[in-house]
Coordinates of C-alpha atoms in Angstrom, one line a residue:
Chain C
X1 CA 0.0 0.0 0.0
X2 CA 1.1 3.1 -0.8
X3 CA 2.2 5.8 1.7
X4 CA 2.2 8.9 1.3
X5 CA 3.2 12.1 3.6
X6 CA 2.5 15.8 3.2
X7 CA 4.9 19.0 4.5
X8 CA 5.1 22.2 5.0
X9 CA 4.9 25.1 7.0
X10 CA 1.8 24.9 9.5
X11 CA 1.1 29.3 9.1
X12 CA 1.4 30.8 6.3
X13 CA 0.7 34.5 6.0
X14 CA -2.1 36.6 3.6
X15 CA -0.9 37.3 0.3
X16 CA 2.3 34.8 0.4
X17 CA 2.7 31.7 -1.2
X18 CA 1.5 28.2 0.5
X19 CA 4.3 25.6 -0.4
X20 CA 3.8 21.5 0.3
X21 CA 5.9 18.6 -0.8
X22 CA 4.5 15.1 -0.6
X23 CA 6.6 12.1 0.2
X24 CA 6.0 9.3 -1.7
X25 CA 6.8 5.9 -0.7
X26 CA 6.4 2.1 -0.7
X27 CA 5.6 3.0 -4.1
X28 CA 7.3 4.8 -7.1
X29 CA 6.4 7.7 -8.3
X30 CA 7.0 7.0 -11.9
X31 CA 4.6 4.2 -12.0
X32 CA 1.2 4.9 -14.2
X33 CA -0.6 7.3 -11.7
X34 CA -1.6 10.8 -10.9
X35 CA -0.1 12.6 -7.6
X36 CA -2.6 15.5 -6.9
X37 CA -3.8 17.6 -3.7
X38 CA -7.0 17.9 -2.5
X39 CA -7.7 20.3 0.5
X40 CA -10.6 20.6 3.4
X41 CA -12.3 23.1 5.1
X42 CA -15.5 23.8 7.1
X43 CA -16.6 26.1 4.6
X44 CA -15.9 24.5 1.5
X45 CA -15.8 20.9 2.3
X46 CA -13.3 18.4 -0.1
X47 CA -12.2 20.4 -2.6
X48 CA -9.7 18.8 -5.7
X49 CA -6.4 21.2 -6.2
X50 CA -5.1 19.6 -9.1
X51 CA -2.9 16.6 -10.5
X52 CA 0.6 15.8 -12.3
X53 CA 1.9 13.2 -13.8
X54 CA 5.5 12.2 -13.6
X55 CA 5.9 13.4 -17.1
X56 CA 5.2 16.7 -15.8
X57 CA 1.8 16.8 -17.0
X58 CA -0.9 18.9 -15.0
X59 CA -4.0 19.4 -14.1
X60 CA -5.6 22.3 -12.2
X61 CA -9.2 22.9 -10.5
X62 CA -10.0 26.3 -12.6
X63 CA -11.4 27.6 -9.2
X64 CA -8.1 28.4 -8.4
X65 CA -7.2 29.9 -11.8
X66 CA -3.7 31.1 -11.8
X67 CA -2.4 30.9 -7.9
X68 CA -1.6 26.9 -8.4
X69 CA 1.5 25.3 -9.5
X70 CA 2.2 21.3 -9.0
X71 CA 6.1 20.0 -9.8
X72 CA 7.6 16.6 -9.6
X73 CA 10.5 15.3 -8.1
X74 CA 11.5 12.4 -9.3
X75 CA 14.9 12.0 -7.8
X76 CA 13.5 12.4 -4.6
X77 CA 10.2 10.4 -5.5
X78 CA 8.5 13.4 -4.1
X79 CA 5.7 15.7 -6.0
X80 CA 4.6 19.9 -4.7
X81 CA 2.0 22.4 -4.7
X82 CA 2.5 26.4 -4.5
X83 CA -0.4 28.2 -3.8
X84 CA 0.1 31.8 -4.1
X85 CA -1.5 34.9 -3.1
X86 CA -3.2 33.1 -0.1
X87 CA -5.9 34.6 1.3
X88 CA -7.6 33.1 5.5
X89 CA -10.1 31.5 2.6
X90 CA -7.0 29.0 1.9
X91 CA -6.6 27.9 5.6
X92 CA -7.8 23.9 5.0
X93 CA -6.3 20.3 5.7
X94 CA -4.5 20.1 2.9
X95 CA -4.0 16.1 1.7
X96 CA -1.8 14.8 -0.9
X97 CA -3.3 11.7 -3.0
X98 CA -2.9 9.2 -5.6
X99 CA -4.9 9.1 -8.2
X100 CA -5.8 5.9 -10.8
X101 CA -8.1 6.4 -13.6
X102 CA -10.1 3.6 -15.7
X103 CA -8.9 2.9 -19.6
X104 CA -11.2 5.0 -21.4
X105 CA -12.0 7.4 -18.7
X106 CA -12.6 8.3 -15.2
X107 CA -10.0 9.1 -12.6
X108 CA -10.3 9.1 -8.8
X109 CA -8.2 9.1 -5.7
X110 CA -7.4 5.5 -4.3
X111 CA -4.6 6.8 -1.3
X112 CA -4.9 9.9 0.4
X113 CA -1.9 10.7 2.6
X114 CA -2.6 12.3 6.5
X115 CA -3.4 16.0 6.1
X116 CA -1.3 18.6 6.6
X117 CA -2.9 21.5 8.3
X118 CA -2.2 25.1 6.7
X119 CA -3.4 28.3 8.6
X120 CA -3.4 31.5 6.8
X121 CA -3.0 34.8 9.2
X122 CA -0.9 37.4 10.1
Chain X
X1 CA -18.5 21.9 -12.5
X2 CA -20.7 18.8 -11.4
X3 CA -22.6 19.6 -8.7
X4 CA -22.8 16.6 -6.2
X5 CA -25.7 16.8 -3.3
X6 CA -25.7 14.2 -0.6
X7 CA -28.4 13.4 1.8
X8 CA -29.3 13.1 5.2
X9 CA -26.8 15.4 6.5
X10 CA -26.5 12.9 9.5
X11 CA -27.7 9.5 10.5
X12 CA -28.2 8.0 13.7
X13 CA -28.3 4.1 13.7
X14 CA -28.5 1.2 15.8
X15 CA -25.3 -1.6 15.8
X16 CA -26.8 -4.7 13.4
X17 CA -29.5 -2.5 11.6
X18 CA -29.0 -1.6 8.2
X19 CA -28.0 2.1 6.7
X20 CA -28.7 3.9 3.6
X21 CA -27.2 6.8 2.3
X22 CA -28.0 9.1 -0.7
X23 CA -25.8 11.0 -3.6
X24 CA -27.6 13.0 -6.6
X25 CA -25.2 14.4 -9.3
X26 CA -25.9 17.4 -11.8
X27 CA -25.5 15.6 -14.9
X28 CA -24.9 12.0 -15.5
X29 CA -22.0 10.2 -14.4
X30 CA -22.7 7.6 -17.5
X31 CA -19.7 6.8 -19.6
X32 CA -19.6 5.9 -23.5
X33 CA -18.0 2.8 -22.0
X34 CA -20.5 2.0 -19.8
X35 CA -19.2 2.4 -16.8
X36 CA -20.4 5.2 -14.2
X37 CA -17.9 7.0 -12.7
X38 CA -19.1 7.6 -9.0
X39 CA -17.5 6.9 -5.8
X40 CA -17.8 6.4 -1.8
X41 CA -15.6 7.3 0.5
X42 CA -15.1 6.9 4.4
X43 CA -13.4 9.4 6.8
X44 CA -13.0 8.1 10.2
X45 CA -12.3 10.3 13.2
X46 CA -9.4 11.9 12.8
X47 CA -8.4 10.1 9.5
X48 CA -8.2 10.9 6.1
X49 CA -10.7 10.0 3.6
X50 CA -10.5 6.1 2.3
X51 CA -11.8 4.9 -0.5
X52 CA -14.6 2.3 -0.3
X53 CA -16.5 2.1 -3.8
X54 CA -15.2 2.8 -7.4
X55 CA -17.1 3.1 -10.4
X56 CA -21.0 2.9 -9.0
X57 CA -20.0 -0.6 -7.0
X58 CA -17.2 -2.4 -6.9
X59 CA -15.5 -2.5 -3.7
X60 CA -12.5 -1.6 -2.7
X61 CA -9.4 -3.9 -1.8
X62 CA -10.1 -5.1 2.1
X63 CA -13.4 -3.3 2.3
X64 CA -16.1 -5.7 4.0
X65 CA -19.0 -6.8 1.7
X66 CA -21.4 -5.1 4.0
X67 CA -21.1 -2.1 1.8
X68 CA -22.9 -1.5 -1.1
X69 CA -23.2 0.9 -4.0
X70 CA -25.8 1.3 -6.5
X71 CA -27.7 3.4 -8.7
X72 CA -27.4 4.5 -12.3
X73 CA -27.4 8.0 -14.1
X74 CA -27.6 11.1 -11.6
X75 CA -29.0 8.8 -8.3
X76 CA -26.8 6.6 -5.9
X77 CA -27.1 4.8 -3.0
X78 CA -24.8 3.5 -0.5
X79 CA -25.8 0.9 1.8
X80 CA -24.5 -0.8 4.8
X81 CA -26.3 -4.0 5.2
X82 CA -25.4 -4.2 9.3
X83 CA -23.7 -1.0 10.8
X84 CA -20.7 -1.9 13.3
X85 CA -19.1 0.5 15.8
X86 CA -16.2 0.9 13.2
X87 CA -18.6 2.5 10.4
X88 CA -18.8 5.7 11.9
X89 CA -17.3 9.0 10.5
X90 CA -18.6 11.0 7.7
X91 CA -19.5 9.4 4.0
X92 CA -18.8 11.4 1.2
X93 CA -19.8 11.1 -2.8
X94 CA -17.5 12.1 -5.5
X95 CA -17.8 12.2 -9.2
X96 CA -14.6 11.3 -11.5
X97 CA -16.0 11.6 -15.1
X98 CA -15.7 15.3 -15.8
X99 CA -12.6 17.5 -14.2
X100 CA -12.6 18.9 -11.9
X101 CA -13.0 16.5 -9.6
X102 CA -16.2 17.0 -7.2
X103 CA -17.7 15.9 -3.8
X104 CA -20.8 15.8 -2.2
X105 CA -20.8 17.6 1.2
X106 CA -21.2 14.5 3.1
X107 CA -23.1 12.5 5.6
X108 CA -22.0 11.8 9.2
X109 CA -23.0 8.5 10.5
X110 CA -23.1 8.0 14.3
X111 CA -23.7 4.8 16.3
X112 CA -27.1 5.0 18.5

């Protein structure tokens, strides 16, 4: 079974960037999956950040337009999220995930890592 | 986006006695290939999510046969055939057909 472990600063403040890495192990990271982040909050329940590949291929929830950026490292079999121009609206449980999908379409999560918890104030 | 709506917001139920829980989608979650791309998730208390049921019903690796999922098109059910002390935490829908992702705001099961 998979493990996987998210970190990063606990406080973050408004208007600077949120930065994550996720550990993957038992597992490599180059096999045919997605890594993505998906985050929770009392206001906004389970919400989907976005996916990569280890290609370098992405995916991004357009709710977050142009503030998300996911990277992969495969040297260090480890995959990140940048979140920028935080706001208190981006304090969540943030969890990093992997994802499968179905041959001809579908994708969900099938591992979701323990959350990291991000607080955004001054 | 898909809109996913769960219901009840909560359930109480007695150990043994069966459990039924409810997921309606904004469009269908019908594939070409046949397949409907809906699934069930678990969080415990103080756990991440876990997946229980992929693609409308099949169950996930080491997840008891006491769960259940069904439905076609835009209406699913889950069902626990006899709720155990270990099913508690809050159930949550999500679609996987059409990005983004999406969840349904869940329903938290407690033990009578």
């Amino acid at each position: 079974q998979v493990q996987l472990q998210a970190s990063g600063p606990g406080l973050v403040k408004p208007s600077e960037t949120l930065s994550l890495t996720c550990d993957v192990s038992t597992d490599s990271i180059t096999t045919g999956y997605y890594w993505g982040w998906i985050r929770q909050s009392p206001g906004k329940g389970l919400e989907w950040i976005g996916s990569i590949y280890h290609s370098g291929s992405t995916y991004y929830n357009p709710s977050f337009k142009s503030r998300v950026s996911l990277s992969v490292d495969k040297s260090k079999s480890q995959f990140s999220l940048t979140l920028s121009s935080v706001t208190a609206a981006d304090t969540a449980i943030y969890y990093c995930s992997r994802l499968d999908s179905g041959v001809y379409g579908g994708v969900y999560i099938d591992y979701w890592g323990r959350g990291a918890q991000v607080t955004v104030s001054s | 986006d898909i809109i996913m709506t769960q219901t009840p917001l909560s359930l109480s139920v007695t150990p043994g006695q069966p459990a039924s829980i409810f997921c309606k989608s904004s469009q269908s979650l019908l594939h070409s290939d046949g397949k409907t791309y809906l699934y069930w998730y678990l969080q415990k208390p103080g756990q991440s999510p876990q997946l229980l049921i992929h693609e409308l019903s099949s169950r996930f690796s080491g997840v008891p046969d006491r769960f259940s999922g069904s439905g076609s098109g835009t209406d699913f059910t889950l069902e626990i055939s006899r709720v155990e002390a270990e099913d508690v935490g809050i159930y949550y829908c999500m679609q996987g057909l059409h990005l983004p992702l999406t969840f349904g705001g869940g329903t938290k099961v407690e033990i009578k």
